[in-house]
Amino acid sequence: MINTKQFAYVDTYGCQLNESDSEKLRGMLIEMGYEITYDEFEADVAIVNTCAIRQNAENRVLGNVGELVHIKTPRKKKIIVFCGCLAGIPETVEKIRESYEHVNLVFPPNEIHRFPELLERAKTERKRVFIEDSKEYKIVEDIPKHRDSTIKAWLPIMYGCDNFCSYCIVPYVRGRERSRDKEAILAEAKSLVEAGYKDITLLGQNVNSWGGGFPNLLKDINAIPGEFLIRFMTSHPKDASKKLFQAMAESEKVARHIHLPFQSGSDRILKLMNRGYTRAEYLDKIAYARELMPELVITSDVIIGYPGETEEDYNDTLKLVEAAQFEAMFTFIYSKRPMTPAAKLNDTVSAEEKQKRFENLVTIQNEISEKKHEAYIGKTIRVLVDGEAKGELYPLKARTNGGRLVHVVGDLSIYGSFVDAKITHSNNWALFGEA
Ligand code: 5AD
Ligand code: SF4
């Protein structure tokens, strides 16, 4: 018998929105009759869903796209697809056109709903298919999704971004901000809870500016009966209102965690970045949030080496980090991105200086994270067991309500449930415990 099965492989880079888009790609592929494979050599269709946020992300993706040339065989037509945020940068698309001839189909994030039609074209037409952003910025509901997990689910509530932070490429590749209807969001949340999902993350570049009033949306989802956690990311400090923190505090299913990137501790740099808040406003907001919810976990992002960042600006960032006492922080070295206003500025900070500032900041935050995590030792806390680990010592992975990772000793049968775990030790990035 001839094996007529067709396999598809999806490789995902970048943020949770991209993970969510990949679930849609897999959903559409399954509807078209493909089986999902995790081995690119087995694939008849190999998709790379790319991230454009920093140059090093781009380099890594392009390296791996280059490698995919090896999956092509003379006997069988295989389709290689380049999509996601990098497919929204004209220069990068040009590079793909000229130097990556094995790529058959290119389309940007906002054209994802056209994927079945585009794949068909790539398979039947002799020419390579290059699609540009139609700039229509539609919301297409009812794209099938194939979710990776049966416990944790991504739930996009809005797409695009209108904030235009001066360093950020997202508004150019993901287009104008648009919010899903409340009814569609609530219906999806209900069906996820009914299907047994325990951890639902509301997604958007800027979730708290959701069109219909984000604090009330949290309360509405909280009112859905069942045992589950509601998470959300990412939030923008300018829209992190008292009302938002009050809604979190009143909603027992909303996780006690907020990821609230501050980007810089210098008012001068914040202004240049077009962030719309000052360091004092930021610190006031998190102080208010902790007053309402003493157990709240706050995590953040920071960029160092923005063009023109002086020693003094950098010291302001250090001081903010000391004052804020984040559980965790992601530190990024500024990366010049095409189309952004900051790309026109002179990059004044040398690579060595940036590296020095980066390492120093990471060391300071690691000490803070380590101390924060040590405070959990000896406590018994409720965690959701949401992953299996490779290690023999800790066969399970779990998350606290506040989103901290816990490596757990316990029976595999507790996978997918909320259990009490006694924390025995910790390091700067995780906790360790026994179920
Ligand atoms: N360079 C470095 N870091 C960046 N980020 C966004 N754009 C850039 C850039 N051009 C960081 C921000 C954001 C996180 C997702 O990535 O800190 O919060
Ligand atoms: Fe990367 Fe930003 Fe695109 Fe997410 S939205 S994949 S972080 S560029």
Coordinates of C-alpha atoms and ligand atoms in Angstrom, one line a residue:
M1 CA 0.0 0.0 0.0
I2 CA 1.2 3.5 -0.8
N3 CA 1.5 5.7 2.2
T4 CA -0.4 8.9 1.3
K5 CA 0.0 10.5 4.7
Q6 CA 1.3 14.1 4.5
F7 CA 3.2 15.5 7.4
A8 CA 3.6 19.1 8.5
Y9 CA 6.2 20.6 10.9
V10 CA 5.9 24.0 12.6
D11 CA 8.8 25.6 14.3
T12 CA 8.0 28.6 16.5
Y13 CA 10.1 31.5 17.7
G14 CA 9.3 34.5 19.9
C15 CA 6.4 35.3 22.2
Q16 CA 3.2 33.6 23.3
L17 CA 1.3 35.3 20.5
N18 CA 3.4 33.5 18.0
E19 CA 2.9 30.2 20.0
S20 CA -0.8 30.9 19.7
D21 CA -0.5 31.7 15.9
S22 CA 1.3 28.3 15.5
E23 CA -1.7 26.6 17.2
K24 CA -3.8 28.1 14.5
L25 CA -1.4 27.0 11.7
R26 CA -1.5 23.4 13.1
G27 CA -5.3 23.6 13.4
M28 CA -5.6 24.6 9.7
L29 CA -3.0 22.0 8.7
I30 CA -5.0 19.2 10.5
E31 CA -8.2 20.4 8.8
M32 CA -6.4 20.2 5.5
G33 CA -5.6 16.5 6.3
Y34 CA -2.0 16.8 7.4
E35 CA -0.5 15.0 10.4
I36 CA 1.8 17.1 12.7
T37 CA 5.3 15.9 13.0
Y38 CA 8.1 17.1 15.2
D39 CA 10.8 15.9 12.8
E40 CA 11.5 18.3 10.0
F41 CA 13.0 15.6 7.8
E42 CA 9.7 13.8 7.8
A43 CA 7.8 16.9 6.8
D44 CA 6.1 17.6 3.5
V45 CA 5.4 21.1 4.7
A46 CA 7.9 22.8 7.0
I47 CA 6.8 26.1 8.5
V48 CA 9.0 28.6 10.4
N49 CA 6.9 31.0 12.4
T50 CA 9.5 33.8 13.1
C51 CA 10.2 36.6 15.6
A52 CA 11.6 40.0 14.7
I53 CA 12.0 41.6 18.1
R54 CA 15.8 41.7 18.2
Q55 CA 18.6 41.3 15.6
N56 CA 19.9 38.1 17.4
A57 CA 16.5 36.5 17.2
E58 CA 16.5 37.3 13.5
N59 CA 20.0 35.8 13.0
R60 CA 19.0 32.6 14.8
V61 CA 15.9 32.2 12.7
L62 CA 17.7 32.8 9.4
G63 CA 20.3 30.3 10.3
N64 CA 17.7 27.6 10.9
V65 CA 15.8 28.5 7.8
G66 CA 19.0 28.1 5.9
E67 CA 19.4 24.6 7.4
L68 CA 16.0 23.5 6.1
V69 CA 17.5 23.3 2.6
H70 CA 18.6 19.8 3.7
I71 CA 15.1 18.5 4.0
K72 CA 14.4 18.9 0.3
T73 CA 14.7 15.8 -1.8
P74 CA 14.7 15.4 -5.6
R75 CA 11.9 12.9 -5.5
K76 CA 9.2 14.7 -3.6
K77 CA 8.0 18.3 -3.6
K78 CA 8.4 19.7 -0.1
I79 CA 7.1 23.2 0.8
I80 CA 9.0 25.5 3.1
V81 CA 7.1 28.4 4.6
F82 CA 8.5 31.5 6.2
C83 CA 5.9 33.4 8.2
G84 CA 5.5 35.4 11.4
C85 CA 7.0 38.8 12.3
L86 CA 10.1 38.6 10.1
A87 CA 7.9 38.1 7.1
G88 CA 6.7 41.7 7.7
I89 CA 10.1 43.3 7.2
P90 CA 10.6 44.2 3.6
E91 CA 14.5 43.9 3.8
T92 CA 14.2 40.5 5.3
V93 CA 11.7 39.3 2.7
E94 CA 14.1 40.5 0.0
K95 CA 16.9 38.5 1.6
I96 CA 14.7 35.4 1.6
R97 CA 13.8 36.0 -2.1
E98 CA 17.4 36.3 -3.1
S99 CA 19.4 34.0 -0.8
Y100 CA 16.9 31.4 0.4
E101 CA 15.6 30.0 -2.8
H102 CA 14.4 26.8 -1.1
V103 CA 11.7 28.9 0.7
N104 CA 8.4 28.5 -1.3
L105 CA 5.9 30.7 0.6
V106 CA 6.3 33.9 2.6
F107 CA 3.4 35.7 4.4
P108 CA 3.2 38.2 7.3
P109 CA 1.3 37.7 10.6
N110 CA -1.9 39.5 9.5
E111 CA -2.4 37.2 6.6
I112 CA -2.5 34.0 8.6
H113 CA -6.2 33.4 8.0
R114 CA -5.3 32.9 4.3
F115 CA -2.8 30.1 5.0
P116 CA -4.8 27.2 3.5
E117 CA -5.3 29.0 0.2
L118 CA -1.7 30.2 0.1
L119 CA -0.3 26.7 0.8
E120 CA -2.4 25.3 -2.0
R121 CA -1.0 28.0 -4.3
A122 CA 2.6 27.2 -3.2
K123 CA 2.0 23.5 -3.9
T124 CA 0.4 24.0 -7.4
E125 CA 2.0 27.1 -8.8
R126 CA 5.5 26.8 -10.3
K127 CA 6.5 30.2 -8.9
R128 CA 7.4 30.9 -5.3
V129 CA 4.6 32.8 -3.4
F130 CA 5.3 36.1 -1.7
I131 CA 2.5 37.8 0.1
E132 CA 2.5 41.3 1.5
D133 CA 0.5 42.7 4.4
S134 CA -2.9 43.8 3.0
K135 CA -3.1 46.3 5.9
E136 CA -6.7 45.4 6.4
Y137 CA -6.1 44.4 10.0
K138 CA -9.1 42.1 10.3
I139 CA -10.0 39.8 13.1
V140 CA -10.9 36.4 11.7
E141 CA -12.7 34.3 14.2
D142 CA -13.2 30.5 13.9
I143 CA -9.7 29.6 12.7
P144 CA -9.3 26.1 14.0
K145 CA -6.6 25.6 16.7
H146 CA -4.6 22.6 17.6
R147 CA -3.5 23.3 21.2
D148 CA -0.2 22.0 22.4
S149 CA -1.3 21.4 26.0
T150 CA -4.4 20.0 27.6
I151 CA -3.8 22.1 30.7
K152 CA -2.6 25.5 29.7
A153 CA -4.2 27.5 26.9
W154 CA -3.4 30.7 25.1
L155 CA -6.4 33.0 24.6
P156 CA -5.6 36.0 22.4
I157 CA -7.9 39.0 23.2
M158 CA -6.3 41.6 20.9
Y159 CA -3.9 41.8 18.0
G160 CA -1.5 44.5 16.9
C161 CA -0.1 47.5 18.8
D162 CA -0.6 51.3 18.5
N163 CA 1.9 52.3 21.2
F164 CA 4.9 52.9 18.9
C165 CA 7.6 52.7 21.5
S166 CA 10.5 54.2 19.6
Y167 CA 12.7 51.0 19.7
C168 CA 10.0 48.4 18.9
I169 CA 9.2 46.8 15.6
V170 CA 5.9 45.2 16.6
P171 CA 3.6 48.0 15.5
Y172 CA 5.1 47.7 12.0
V173 CA 4.9 44.0 11.6
R174 CA 1.7 43.3 13.5
G175 CA -0.2 46.4 12.5
R176 CA -3.0 48.4 14.2
E177 CA -4.4 47.5 17.5
R178 CA -7.7 45.7 17.4
S179 CA -9.7 43.9 20.1
R180 CA -11.7 40.7 19.8
D181 CA -15.4 41.0 20.8
K182 CA -16.2 40.2 24.4
E183 CA -18.7 37.5 23.4
A184 CA -16.1 35.7 21.4
I185 CA -13.5 35.8 24.2
L186 CA -16.0 34.7 26.9
A187 CA -17.3 31.8 24.6
E188 CA -13.7 30.6 24.1
A189 CA -12.9 30.9 27.8
K190 CA -16.0 28.9 28.7
S191 CA -15.2 26.2 26.2
L192 CA -11.6 25.9 27.5
V193 CA -12.8 25.6 31.1
E194 CA -15.4 23.0 30.0
A195 CA -12.6 21.1 28.2
G196 CA -10.7 20.9 31.4
Y197 CA -8.0 23.6 30.9
K198 CA -6.7 24.8 34.2
D199 CA -4.5 27.8 33.2
I200 CA -5.8 30.3 30.7
T201 CA -3.5 33.1 29.6
L202 CA -5.1 36.1 27.9
L203 CA -2.8 37.4 25.2
G204 CA -2.1 40.7 23.6
Q205 CA 0.8 43.1 23.0
N206 CA -0.9 45.3 25.4
V207 CA -3.7 43.3 27.1
N208 CA -4.7 46.0 29.5
S209 CA -5.7 48.4 26.7
W210 CA -8.3 45.8 25.5
G211 CA -11.1 47.9 23.8
G212 CA -14.0 46.8 26.0
G213 CA -12.4 47.6 29.4
F214 CA -9.9 45.0 30.6
P215 CA -10.7 45.1 34.3
N216 CA -14.3 44.2 33.6
L217 CA -13.2 41.5 31.2
L218 CA -11.2 39.9 34.0
K219 CA -14.2 39.9 36.3
D220 CA -16.4 38.4 33.6
I221 CA -14.0 35.5 33.0
N222 CA -13.5 35.1 36.7
A223 CA -17.3 34.5 37.0
I224 CA -17.1 31.4 34.8
P225 CA -17.7 28.4 37.1
G226 CA -14.9 26.0 37.5
E227 CA -11.4 25.6 39.1
F228 CA -8.9 27.4 36.9
L229 CA -6.4 30.2 36.8
I230 CA -6.5 33.4 34.6
R231 CA -3.2 34.9 33.6
F232 CA -2.6 37.7 31.1
M233 CA 0.3 39.2 29.3
T234 CA 1.8 41.7 28.4
S235 CA 0.6 44.7 30.3
H236 CA 1.8 48.3 29.6
P237 CA 2.4 50.4 32.7
K238 CA 0.6 53.4 31.2
D239 CA -2.7 51.4 31.2
A240 CA -2.0 49.6 34.5
S241 CA -4.7 51.5 36.4
K242 CA -5.9 51.3 39.9
K243 CA -9.1 49.8 38.5
L244 CA -7.0 47.0 37.0
F245 CA -5.4 46.1 40.3
Q246 CA -8.7 46.3 42.1
A247 CA -10.3 43.9 39.6
M248 CA -7.4 41.5 40.1
A249 CA -7.7 41.7 43.8
E250 CA -11.4 41.0 43.7
S251 CA -11.1 38.1 41.3
E252 CA -9.9 35.0 43.1
K253 CA -9.2 33.1 39.9
V254 CA -6.9 35.8 38.5
A255 CA -3.3 34.7 39.2
R256 CA -1.3 37.0 41.5
H257 CA 1.2 37.9 38.9
I258 CA 1.7 40.8 36.5
H259 CA 4.4 41.1 33.9
L260 CA 4.9 44.8 33.7
P261 CA 7.9 45.9 31.6
F262 CA 9.4 49.2 32.7
Q263 CA 12.2 49.3 30.0
S264 CA 14.2 52.1 31.7
G265 CA 14.5 53.7 35.1
S266 CA 15.5 57.1 33.6
D267 CA 12.8 59.6 32.9
R268 CA 14.8 61.1 30.1
I269 CA 15.1 57.7 28.3
L270 CA 11.5 56.8 29.0
K271 CA 10.5 59.9 27.2
L272 CA 12.7 59.2 24.3
M273 CA 11.3 55.7 24.2
N274 CA 7.8 57.2 24.0
R275 CA 6.6 55.1 27.0
G276 CA 4.1 57.5 28.5
Y277 CA 5.0 57.2 32.2
T278 CA 7.8 58.3 34.6
R279 CA 9.8 56.2 37.0
A280 CA 7.9 57.6 39.9
E281 CA 4.6 56.7 38.3
Y282 CA 5.8 53.2 37.7
L283 CA 7.0 52.7 41.2
D284 CA 3.7 54.2 42.6
K285 CA 1.7 51.8 40.5
I286 CA 3.5 48.7 41.8
A287 CA 3.4 49.9 45.3
Y288 CA -0.3 50.3 45.1
A289 CA -0.7 46.9 43.5
R290 CA 1.3 45.3 46.3
E291 CA -0.7 47.1 48.9
L292 CA -3.9 45.5 47.5
M293 CA -2.2 42.1 46.9
P294 CA 0.8 41.6 49.2
E295 CA 1.4 38.2 47.6
L296 CA 1.6 39.7 44.0
V297 CA 4.5 38.5 41.9
I298 CA 5.8 41.3 39.7
T299 CA 8.2 40.6 36.8
S300 CA 9.5 43.0 34.2
D301 CA 11.6 43.7 31.1
V302 CA 14.4 46.2 30.8
I303 CA 16.4 47.4 27.8
I304 CA 20.0 48.7 28.4
G305 CA 22.1 50.7 25.9
Y306 CA 19.3 52.7 24.2
P307 CA 20.9 55.3 21.9
G308 CA 22.2 58.1 24.1
E309 CA 21.9 56.2 27.4
T310 CA 24.4 57.8 29.8
E311 CA 26.0 56.4 32.9
E312 CA 23.5 58.5 34.8
D313 CA 20.5 57.0 33.0
Y314 CA 21.9 53.6 33.6
N315 CA 22.3 54.3 37.3
D316 CA 18.6 55.4 37.4
T317 CA 17.8 52.0 35.9
L318 CA 19.8 50.2 38.6
K319 CA 18.1 52.2 41.3
L320 CA 14.7 51.3 39.9
V321 CA 15.6 47.7 40.0
E322 CA 16.7 47.9 43.6
A323 CA 13.6 49.7 44.5
A324 CA 11.1 47.5 42.6
Q325 CA 12.4 44.2 43.9
F326 CA 11.0 42.1 41.0
E327 CA 10.8 38.3 41.3
A328 CA 12.3 38.1 37.9
M329 CA 13.4 40.4 35.2
F330 CA 14.4 39.9 31.5
T331 CA 17.4 42.1 30.6
F332 CA 17.9 43.0 26.9
I333 CA 20.6 44.9 25.1
Y334 CA 19.1 47.4 22.8
S335 CA 18.9 46.2 19.3
K336 CA 18.4 48.5 16.3
R337 CA 15.4 47.4 14.3
P338 CA 14.3 48.5 10.8
M339 CA 11.4 50.9 10.4
T340 CA 11.6 52.1 14.1
P341 CA 12.3 55.8 14.9
A342 CA 15.2 54.8 17.2
A343 CA 17.0 53.3 14.3
K344 CA 17.7 56.8 13.0
L345 CA 19.5 57.7 16.2
N346 CA 23.3 57.3 16.7
D347 CA 24.1 54.3 18.8
T348 CA 26.3 56.1 21.3
V349 CA 27.1 53.3 23.7
S350 CA 29.9 51.0 22.8
A351 CA 29.4 47.2 22.6
E352 CA 31.8 46.6 25.5
E353 CA 30.0 49.2 27.7
K354 CA 26.6 47.7 26.9
Q355 CA 27.9 44.2 27.8
K356 CA 29.3 45.6 31.1
R357 CA 26.0 47.3 32.0
F358 CA 24.1 44.1 31.0
E359 CA 26.2 41.8 33.1
N360 CA 26.1 44.1 36.1
L361 CA 22.3 44.5 36.0
V362 CA 21.8 40.7 35.6
T363 CA 24.0 40.1 38.6
I364 CA 22.0 42.5 40.7
Q365 CA 18.7 41.1 39.6
N366 CA 19.9 37.5 40.2
E367 CA 20.6 38.4 43.8
I368 CA 17.2 39.9 44.2
S369 CA 15.5 36.8 42.6
E370 CA 17.5 34.5 44.7
K371 CA 16.4 36.2 47.9
K372 CA 12.8 36.3 46.8
H373 CA 12.9 32.6 46.0
E374 CA 14.6 31.7 49.3
A375 CA 11.6 33.2 51.1
Y376 CA 9.5 30.3 49.8
I377 CA 11.6 27.6 51.4
G378 CA 9.8 25.7 54.1
K379 CA 6.4 26.9 52.9
T380 CA 3.7 24.7 51.5
I381 CA 2.0 26.3 48.5
R382 CA -0.6 25.4 45.9
V383 CA 0.8 24.7 42.5
L384 CA -0.5 23.6 39.1
V385 CA 1.5 20.6 37.8
D386 CA 1.7 21.5 34.2
G387 CA 4.7 19.7 32.8
E388 CA 6.9 16.7 32.8
A389 CA 10.6 17.1 33.1
K390 CA 13.5 15.1 31.7
G391 CA 15.4 14.9 34.9
E392 CA 15.0 11.8 37.2
L393 CA 15.3 13.8 40.4
Y394 CA 12.4 16.1 39.7
P395 CA 10.0 14.4 37.2
L396 CA 7.4 17.1 37.2
K397 CA 7.2 20.9 36.6
A398 CA 4.6 23.1 38.2
R399 CA 3.8 26.8 38.5
T400 CA 2.8 28.7 41.5
N401 CA -0.2 31.0 41.4
G402 CA 2.3 33.8 40.9
G403 CA 3.8 32.0 37.9
R404 CA 7.1 30.9 39.5
L405 CA 8.5 27.6 38.2
V406 CA 8.7 24.7 40.7
H407 CA 10.5 21.5 40.0
V408 CA 8.5 18.9 41.8
V409 CA 9.1 15.4 43.2
G410 CA 5.9 13.5 42.9
D411 CA 3.9 10.8 41.1
L412 CA 3.3 11.3 37.4
S413 CA -0.5 10.9 38.1
I414 CA -0.7 14.4 39.6
Y415 CA 0.1 15.9 36.2
G416 CA -2.6 18.4 35.3
S417 CA -3.9 19.0 38.8
F418 CA -3.5 21.5 41.5
V419 CA -1.5 20.1 44.4
D420 CA 0.2 21.4 47.6
A421 CA 3.9 21.4 47.3
K422 CA 6.4 21.9 50.1
I423 CA 9.3 24.0 48.9
T424 CA 12.6 22.5 49.9
H425 CA 15.1 24.7 48.1
S426 CA 15.5 27.3 45.4
N427 CA 17.9 29.2 43.1
N428 CA 17.6 32.5 41.2
W429 CA 15.2 31.2 38.6
A430 CA 13.2 28.4 40.1
L431 CA 11.9 26.6 43.2
F432 CA 12.2 22.9 44.1
G433 CA 9.7 21.0 46.2
E434 CA 7.8 17.9 47.0
A435 CA 4.1 17.3 46.2
Ligands
5AD1 N1 15.9 45.9 21.5 C1 16.0 45.3 22.7 N2 15.0 44.8 23.3 C2 13.8 45.1 22.8 N3 12.5 44.7 23.3 C3 11.6 45.2 22.4 N4 12.2 45.8 21.4 C4 13.6 45.7 21.6 C5 14.7 46.2 20.9 N5 14.7 46.9 19.8 C6 12.3 44.0 24.6 C7 11.4 44.9 25.5 C8 10.1 44.1 25.4 C9 10.6 42.7 25.2 C10 9.6 41.7 24.7 O1 11.6 42.8 24.3 O2 12.0 44.8 26.8 O3 9.4 44.2 26.6
SF4_2 FE1 8.6 38.4 18.3 FE2 7.2 40.6 18.9 FE3 6.5 39.2 16.9 FE4 6.1 38.2 19.3 S1 5.1 40.0 18.4 S2 6.9 37.1 17.6 S3 8.0 39.1 20.4 S4 8.4 40.3 17.1

